[in-house]
Amino acid sequence: MLRASFTLDPAFSIGQLDRRLFGSFVEHLGRCVYSGIYEPGHPRADARGFRTDVLELTRELGVTTVRYPGGNFVSGYRWEDGVGPRRPTRLDPAWRSIETNAFGLGEFAAWAREAGVEPMMAVNLGTRGVQEACDLLEYANHPGGTALSDLRIEHGDAEPYGIRMWCLGNEMDGPWQTGHKSAAEYGSLAQQTAHAMRMIDPNLELVLCGSSNHEMPTFAAWESTVLEAAYDEVDYISLHAYYREEDGDPATFLAAGSAMEDFIQDVVATCDHVRAKRKARKRIMLSFDEWNVWYAGPGNDTWEQAPRILENVYNLTDAVAVGSMLIGLLRQSDRVRAASLAQLVNVIAPIFTEPGGPAWRQTIFHPFAQAARYGRGEVLRVEPVSPVSETKGYGEAALLHATAVRDDERTTVFAVNRSLTEPMELRIDVRGIEATRVVGHEVLADADRFATNTREHPDRVRPYAVTGAAIDGGRLTAVLPPLSWNVLHLS
Ligand code: AHR
């Protein structure tokens, strides 16, 4: 039996977490929109074509924000194609797909209202620029009395959409991006776009594109240059990261949540370096607006509409890794104020659908839903004493990854045991938080670490309650099964 421990004390608080940490992402990519959230004619579709089974699962998942419409897609997108009665069919160069534009901004705003999520919009800074971003903002948010706001009203939406958070492009450092730019070019365009958007509405929250991932050769230099250009105009910088198990090396994969924390700290250091140089008072916050497990799949060469691409089927190991990533985001939530699990449906997603058929929960749905449900209040600093394992990717990594949140009602501990084979006895000193009782211990684990949820067996992997965890003399003891995600509720 492995042994690990930590202390919970309200004096060591990271601060109130922002519920925007539990966001997701809907891109016009594969079947995320078409036959994902939107499928007119489906037996469960409502009058607008929204799949109500997917809406129900989205609410159950507890998603707070949804980023839209891309992703790489946005860098060639004309938003005007997706509003009003005329919907031209276009080529989408990003995913070599056909885009019918049957679903656009108005549909997304209506869907977001139904789902109870805050919409987060990206503007195209690949093939377009300042004017188109301002036009989109006027159409979306201005109450009326101008050409574009009246057009929205004419299209049936009398009320403005009130979108607060806007991404200034997507992954503009990536050579694959339509309209890819150098850091200097992008920094200047983002600054001008942000400035003009703020002239329309100074209260917007604007997200500058950081690097596409930690491994980009321009990482950190990119952040530094674009922040120098746009520091005063933006509130957040974006981070994107995808992880996967490779080369029979689960230990490196399972340490992804810690790698994510290192990535976050590198971006924080770069933001604060620019802050110091500028003698600025403002601190830039982080929007981790794409993260997940992603196994490369076949590309799309046939210019299909809504092709089956990036339809990863996740197993138990992936779910534990996702749980650890959620723990990483919570542990760094003093600076990470928004995050989006990429994506929501079918495309590297927690929800899976069949056209005309059912929708079900992938394994990764469960840790996300539990973190979103119980992730409220303040995050407590947790410094585990843990056994370590050697990983090829990151050297020594702790086998316990954990965090804790606390509100007026309860304290909740989220913990992952990364060992594939050994159970772990976890001891927590809870005298500081005066907890006396374990109200529940839920576990996601499985004898088969490759177990998946499928159409035939949609609930093969799901959380279950275990007994045995208890508090005695101010010390909690619980056993975490091998390779498991755990939620402990204390009162
Ligand atoms: O989420 C899938 C893709 O990953 C997005 O379109 C892009 O931003 C990233 O590279």
Coordinates of C-alpha atoms in Angstrom, one line a residue, residues 58-457:
T58 CA -24.6 19.6 -21.3
R59 CA -26.5 20.8 -18.2
E60 CA -25.6 17.6 -16.3
L61 CA -22.0 18.2 -17.3
G62 CA -22.2 21.5 -15.5
V63 CA -20.5 23.5 -18.2
T64 CA -20.5 27.2 -17.3
T65 CA -19.2 28.9 -20.5
V66 CA -18.9 27.7 -24.2
R67 CA -16.3 29.1 -26.6
Y68 CA -17.5 29.4 -30.2
P69 CA -17.1 29.1 -33.3
G70 CA -13.4 28.0 -33.3
G71 CA -10.7 27.0 -33.1
N72 CA -8.9 26.9 -36.4
F73 CA -12.3 27.2 -38.1
V74 CA -12.7 30.8 -37.0
S75 CA -9.6 32.0 -38.9
G76 CA -11.4 31.7 -42.2
Y77 CA -14.9 32.4 -41.0
R78 CA -17.3 35.1 -42.2
W79 CA -19.8 35.5 -39.4
E80 CA -22.3 37.2 -41.7
D81 CA -22.8 33.8 -43.5
G82 CA -24.4 32.4 -40.3
V83 CA -27.1 35.0 -39.7
G84 CA -30.3 35.9 -41.5
P85 CA -32.2 33.9 -44.1
R86 CA -29.3 33.6 -46.7
R87 CA -26.9 30.9 -45.7
P88 CA -24.2 30.3 -48.3
T89 CA -22.4 27.0 -48.3
R90 CA -18.6 27.5 -48.1
L91 CA -15.3 25.6 -48.1
D92 CA -13.8 25.4 -44.6
P93 CA -10.1 25.3 -45.3
A94 CA -9.1 24.6 -41.7
W95 CA -10.8 21.2 -41.6
R96 CA -11.2 20.6 -45.4
S97 CA -14.9 20.4 -44.9
I98 CA -18.1 21.8 -46.3
E99 CA -19.8 24.4 -44.1
T100 CA -23.5 24.9 -44.8
N101 CA -23.8 27.8 -42.3
A102 CA -27.2 26.4 -41.3
F103 CA -26.1 27.1 -37.7
G104 CA -24.6 30.5 -36.9
L105 CA -24.4 33.2 -34.2
G106 CA -28.2 33.5 -33.6
E107 CA -28.6 29.8 -33.2
F108 CA -25.6 29.6 -30.9
A109 CA -26.9 32.4 -28.7
A110 CA -30.3 30.7 -28.4
W111 CA -28.6 27.3 -27.8
A112 CA -26.4 28.8 -25.0
R113 CA -29.5 30.3 -23.3
E114 CA -31.2 26.9 -23.4
A115 CA -28.1 25.2 -22.1
G116 CA -27.7 27.8 -19.3
V117 CA -24.1 28.6 -20.4
E118 CA -22.3 31.9 -20.9
P119 CA -21.3 32.3 -24.6
M120 CA -17.6 33.2 -25.3
M121 CA -17.0 34.3 -28.8
A122 CA -13.9 34.3 -31.0
V123 CA -13.3 36.8 -33.8
N124 CA -11.4 36.0 -37.0
L125 CA -8.0 37.6 -37.0
G126 CA -6.7 35.2 -39.6
T127 CA -8.3 36.4 -42.8
R128 CA -10.1 39.4 -41.3
G129 CA -9.4 42.3 -38.9
V130 CA -10.6 45.3 -36.9
Q131 CA -13.7 46.2 -38.9
E132 CA -15.2 42.8 -39.1
A133 CA -14.6 42.3 -35.3
C134 CA -16.4 45.6 -34.6
D135 CA -19.2 44.7 -36.9
L136 CA -19.7 41.4 -35.2
L137 CA -19.7 43.1 -31.8
E138 CA -22.3 45.7 -33.0
Y139 CA -24.5 42.9 -34.4
A140 CA -24.3 40.8 -31.2
N141 CA -24.4 43.3 -28.4
H142 CA -25.7 46.7 -29.5
P143 CA -29.3 47.1 -28.4
G144 CA -30.6 48.7 -31.7
G145 CA -30.9 51.8 -33.8
T146 CA -27.8 51.0 -36.0
A147 CA -27.5 49.1 -39.2
L148 CA -26.1 45.9 -37.7
S149 CA -28.1 45.8 -34.5
D150 CA -31.3 46.5 -36.4
L151 CA -30.3 43.6 -38.7
R152 CA -30.1 41.3 -35.7
I153 CA -33.6 42.5 -34.7
E154 CA -34.8 41.9 -38.2
H155 CA -33.4 38.4 -38.0
G156 CA -35.7 37.8 -35.0
D157 CA -33.5 38.6 -32.0
A158 CA -34.8 41.8 -30.4
E159 CA -32.6 41.4 -27.3
P160 CA -28.8 41.8 -27.7
Y161 CA -26.8 38.7 -26.8
G162 CA -24.6 40.4 -24.2
I163 CA -21.5 38.5 -24.9
R164 CA -18.8 39.6 -22.4
M165 CA -15.8 37.5 -23.2
W166 CA -14.1 37.6 -26.7
C167 CA -11.1 35.8 -28.0
L168 CA -8.9 37.9 -30.3
G169 CA -8.3 35.1 -32.9
N170 CA -7.1 31.6 -32.4
E171 CA -3.6 30.0 -32.3
M172 CA -2.2 32.7 -34.5
D173 CA 1.4 31.5 -33.8
G174 CA 0.6 28.1 -35.6
P175 CA 1.9 27.8 -39.2
W176 CA -1.3 25.7 -39.8
Q177 CA -3.5 28.6 -39.0
T178 CA -5.3 30.3 -41.8
G179 CA -3.7 33.8 -41.9
H180 CA -0.9 32.8 -39.5
K181 CA 1.1 35.8 -38.3
S182 CA 4.4 36.6 -36.7
A183 CA 4.2 37.7 -33.1
A184 CA 4.8 41.3 -34.1
E185 CA 2.1 41.3 -36.7
Y186 CA -0.4 39.6 -34.5
G187 CA 0.4 41.7 -31.5
S188 CA -0.3 44.9 -33.5
L189 CA -3.5 43.6 -35.0
A190 CA -4.8 42.3 -31.6
Q191 CA -4.0 45.6 -30.0
Q192 CA -5.8 47.5 -32.7
T193 CA -8.8 45.2 -32.6
A194 CA -9.0 45.2 -28.8
H195 CA -8.8 49.0 -28.8
A196 CA -11.6 49.4 -31.3
M197 CA -13.8 46.8 -29.6
R198 CA -13.3 48.6 -26.2
M199 CA -14.2 51.9 -27.9
I200 CA -17.6 50.3 -28.5
D201 CA -17.8 48.6 -25.1
P202 CA -15.1 49.3 -22.4
N203 CA -16.4 46.5 -20.2
L204 CA -15.6 43.6 -22.6
E205 CA -13.2 40.9 -21.4
L206 CA -10.6 40.2 -24.1
V207 CA -8.4 37.2 -24.5
L208 CA -5.1 37.5 -26.4
C209 CA -3.7 34.5 -28.2
G210 CA -0.9 32.8 -26.4
S211 CA 1.1 30.0 -28.0
S212 CA -0.7 26.9 -29.4
N213 CA 1.1 24.8 -26.9
H214 CA 4.1 24.7 -24.5
E215 CA 6.3 22.9 -27.1
M216 CA 6.0 25.6 -29.8
P217 CA 9.5 26.8 -30.7
T218 CA 8.4 30.4 -30.2
F219 CA 6.8 29.7 -26.8
A220 CA 7.4 32.5 -24.2
A221 CA 9.0 34.8 -26.9
W222 CA 5.5 34.9 -28.5
E223 CA 3.8 35.6 -25.2
S224 CA 6.3 38.3 -24.4
T225 CA 6.0 40.1 -27.8
V226 CA 2.2 40.0 -28.1
L227 CA 1.8 41.2 -24.4
E228 CA 4.2 44.1 -25.0
A229 CA 2.0 45.1 -27.9
A230 CA -1.5 44.6 -26.3
Y231 CA -1.0 44.6 -22.5
D232 CA -3.1 47.6 -21.8
E233 CA -6.0 46.4 -23.9
V234 CA -6.5 42.8 -22.8
D235 CA -7.5 40.9 -19.7
Y236 CA -6.4 37.3 -20.4
I237 CA -3.9 35.4 -22.5
S238 CA -4.8 32.0 -23.8
L239 CA -3.2 28.6 -23.2
H240 CA -3.9 25.4 -25.2
A241 CA -2.7 21.9 -24.3
Y242 CA -3.6 18.4 -25.4
Y243 CA -2.0 15.2 -24.0
R244 CA -2.2 11.5 -24.9
E245 CA -0.7 8.2 -23.9
E246 CA 2.1 7.3 -26.2
D247 CA 4.7 4.6 -26.6
G248 CA 3.4 2.4 -23.8
D249 CA 4.3 5.2 -21.3
P250 CA 1.3 5.8 -19.1
A251 CA 3.3 7.4 -16.3
T252 CA 4.2 10.4 -18.5
F253 CA 0.6 10.7 -19.7
L254 CA -0.8 10.5 -16.1
A255 CA 1.5 13.3 -15.1
A256 CA -0.1 15.6 -17.6
G257 CA -2.0 17.5 -14.9
S258 CA 1.3 18.5 -13.3
A259 CA 2.8 19.3 -16.8
M260 CA -0.2 21.6 -17.2
E261 CA 0.7 23.3 -13.9
D262 CA 4.3 23.9 -15.1
F263 CA 3.0 25.3 -18.4
I264 CA 0.7 27.7 -16.4
Q265 CA 3.6 28.9 -14.2
D266 CA 5.7 29.5 -17.3
V267 CA 3.0 31.7 -18.8
V268 CA 2.4 33.5 -15.4
A269 CA 6.2 34.2 -15.2
T270 CA 6.1 35.7 -18.7
C271 CA 3.1 37.8 -18.1
D272 CA 4.6 39.2 -14.9
H273 CA 7.9 39.8 -16.6
V274 CA 6.1 42.1 -19.1
R275 CA 4.2 43.6 -16.2
A276 CA 7.4 44.5 -14.4
K277 CA 9.0 45.9 -17.5
R278 CA 6.0 48.1 -18.1
K279 CA 5.6 49.0 -14.4
A280 CA 2.0 48.1 -14.9
R281 CA -0.5 47.7 -12.0
K282 CA -2.8 45.3 -13.9
R283 CA -2.1 41.6 -13.9
I284 CA -3.0 39.5 -16.9
M285 CA -5.1 36.4 -16.1
L286 CA -5.0 33.1 -18.0
S287 CA -7.7 31.6 -20.1
F288 CA -6.9 27.9 -20.6
D289 CA -9.4 27.8 -23.4
E290 CA -8.4 24.5 -25.0
W291 CA -7.4 21.4 -23.0
N292 CA -8.1 17.7 -23.1
V293 CA -6.7 14.3 -24.1
W294 CA -6.4 14.1 -27.9
Y295 CA -5.4 11.0 -29.9
A296 CA -4.6 12.0 -33.5
G297 CA -7.1 10.5 -35.9
P298 CA -7.4 10.4 -39.7
G299 CA -7.7 13.8 -41.4
N300 CA -10.4 14.8 -43.8
D301 CA -9.6 14.9 -47.5
T302 CA -13.0 14.5 -49.1
W303 CA -14.6 17.9 -48.4
E304 CA -17.5 16.3 -46.7
Q305 CA -20.1 18.1 -44.6
A306 CA -19.7 17.3 -40.9
P307 CA -17.2 14.5 -41.4
R308 CA -16.4 12.0 -38.6
I309 CA -13.1 13.4 -37.5
L310 CA -11.4 13.7 -34.2
E311 CA -14.0 11.3 -32.7
N312 CA -11.8 9.9 -29.9
V313 CA -13.3 7.2 -27.7
Y314 CA -11.9 7.7 -24.2
N315 CA -11.0 5.0 -21.7
L316 CA -10.6 5.0 -17.9
T317 CA -7.0 6.0 -18.0
D318 CA -8.0 9.1 -20.1
A319 CA -10.6 10.0 -17.5
V320 CA -8.1 9.8 -14.7
A321 CA -5.7 12.0 -16.7
V322 CA -8.6 14.5 -17.3
G323 CA -9.3 14.5 -13.6
S324 CA -5.7 15.3 -12.9
M325 CA -5.9 18.2 -15.4
L326 CA -8.9 19.6 -13.6
I327 CA -7.0 19.3 -10.3
G328 CA -4.1 21.2 -12.0
L329 CA -6.4 24.0 -13.1
L330 CA -7.9 24.3 -9.7
R331 CA -4.5 24.4 -8.0
Q332 CA -3.5 27.3 -10.3
S333 CA -6.8 29.1 -10.1
D334 CA -5.3 32.3 -8.6
R335 CA -4.3 33.1 -12.2
V336 CA -6.3 30.7 -14.4
R337 CA -9.7 32.4 -14.4
A338 CA -11.3 30.7 -17.4
A339 CA -10.8 27.3 -19.1
S340 CA -12.6 25.3 -21.9
L341 CA -12.5 21.6 -22.2
A342 CA -12.1 21.1 -25.9
Q343 CA -14.6 20.2 -27.1
L344 CA -18.2 19.5 -26.0
V345 CA -19.7 16.9 -28.4
N346 CA -18.3 14.2 -30.7
V347 CA -15.0 16.0 -31.4
I348 CA -12.5 15.1 -28.7
A349 CA -15.5 15.4 -26.3
P350 CA -17.2 14.2 -23.1
I351 CA -20.5 13.7 -24.9
F352 CA -21.0 11.4 -27.9
T353 CA -23.9 11.1 -30.3
E354 CA -25.1 9.1 -33.2
P355 CA -27.0 10.8 -35.9
G356 CA -30.7 9.9 -35.4
G357 CA -29.6 7.9 -32.4
P358 CA -28.7 8.3 -28.8
A359 CA -26.3 10.5 -26.9
W360 CA -24.1 9.2 -24.1
R361 CA -21.4 10.1 -21.6
Q362 CA -17.8 9.3 -22.4
T363 CA -15.5 8.3 -19.5
I364 CA -14.1 11.9 -19.3
F365 CA -17.6 13.3 -18.7
H366 CA -17.5 12.1 -15.1
P367 CA -14.5 13.8 -13.5
F368 CA -15.5 17.0 -15.3
A369 CA -19.2 16.8 -14.1
Q370 CA -18.1 16.2 -10.5
A371 CA -15.5 19.0 -10.5
A372 CA -18.0 21.4 -12.0
R373 CA -20.7 20.4 -9.5
Y374 CA -18.6 20.6 -6.4
G375 CA -15.9 23.1 -7.5
R376 CA -17.3 26.1 -5.6
G377 CA -16.0 28.6 -3.1
E378 CA -12.3 29.0 -2.3
V379 CA -9.5 26.7 -3.2
L380 CA -7.2 25.6 -0.4
R381 CA -3.5 25.2 -0.9
V382 CA -2.6 21.5 -0.8
E383 CA 1.1 20.4 -0.5
P384 CA 1.1 16.6 -0.6
V385 CA 3.8 14.4 0.8
S386 CA 3.6 11.6 -1.8
P387 CA 5.6 8.7 -3.3
V388 CA 6.9 9.5 -6.7
S389 CA 7.4 7.5 -10.0
E390 CA 9.9 8.1 -12.7
T391 CA 8.4 9.4 -16.0
K392 CA 10.2 9.6 -19.3
G393 CA 8.7 12.9 -20.0
Y394 CA 9.0 14.9 -16.8
G395 CA 11.4 13.0 -14.5
E396 CA 10.0 12.3 -11.0
A397 CA 6.2 12.9 -10.7
A398 CA 4.2 12.6 -7.5
L399 CA 1.7 9.6 -7.5
L400 CA -0.9 11.7 -5.6
H401 CA -2.3 14.8 -7.3
A402 CA -4.8 16.6 -5.2
T403 CA -6.7 19.8 -4.4
A404 CA -9.5 20.9 -2.1
V405 CA -12.3 23.5 -2.3
R406 CA -14.5 24.8 0.5
D407 CA -17.7 26.8 0.7
D408 CA -20.2 27.4 3.5
E409 CA -21.7 23.9 3.2
R410 CA -18.8 21.6 2.8
T411 CA -15.1 20.9 2.0
T412 CA -14.5 18.7 -1.1
V413 CA -11.2 17.0 -1.8
F414 CA -10.4 16.0 -5.4
A415 CA -7.6 13.4 -5.6
V416 CA -6.0 11.2 -8.2
N417 CA -3.9 8.1 -7.5
R418 CA -1.6 7.8 -10.5
S419 CA -0.3 4.4 -9.7
L420 CA -1.5 1.7 -12.1
T421 CA -1.1 -1.1 -9.6
E422 CA -1.0 0.1 -6.0
P423 CA -3.8 1.4 -3.8
M424 CA -2.9 4.5 -1.8
E425 CA -3.7 5.3 1.8
L426 CA -4.3 9.0 2.0
R427 CA -4.2 10.7 5.4
I428 CA -5.4 14.3 5.6
D429 CA -4.9 16.5 8.7
V430 CA -8.3 18.2 8.9
R431 CA -8.0 19.9 12.3
G432 CA -7.7 23.3 10.7
I433 CA -11.0 23.1 8.8
E434 CA -12.6 21.4 11.8
A435 CA -14.1 18.7 9.7
T436 CA -15.5 15.8 11.7
R437 CA -17.3 13.6 9.2
V438 CA -16.7 12.1 5.7
V439 CA -20.1 12.6 4.0
G440 CA -19.1 10.6 0.9
H441 CA -16.3 9.1 -1.1
E442 CA -16.9 8.7 -4.8
V443 CA -14.5 6.9 -7.1
L444 CA -13.9 6.5 -10.8
A445 CA -11.8 3.4 -11.3
D446 CA -11.9 0.1 -13.2
A447 CA -10.2 -3.3 -13.2
D448 CA -9.6 -2.7 -16.9
R449 CA -7.8 0.6 -17.5
F450 CA -8.8 0.5 -21.2
A451 CA -12.5 0.3 -20.4
T452 CA -14.7 2.7 -22.4
N453 CA -18.3 3.7 -22.6
T454 CA -20.0 2.8 -25.9
R455 CA -23.5 3.0 -27.5
E456 CA -24.1 -0.6 -26.3
H457 CA -22.6 0.0 -22.8

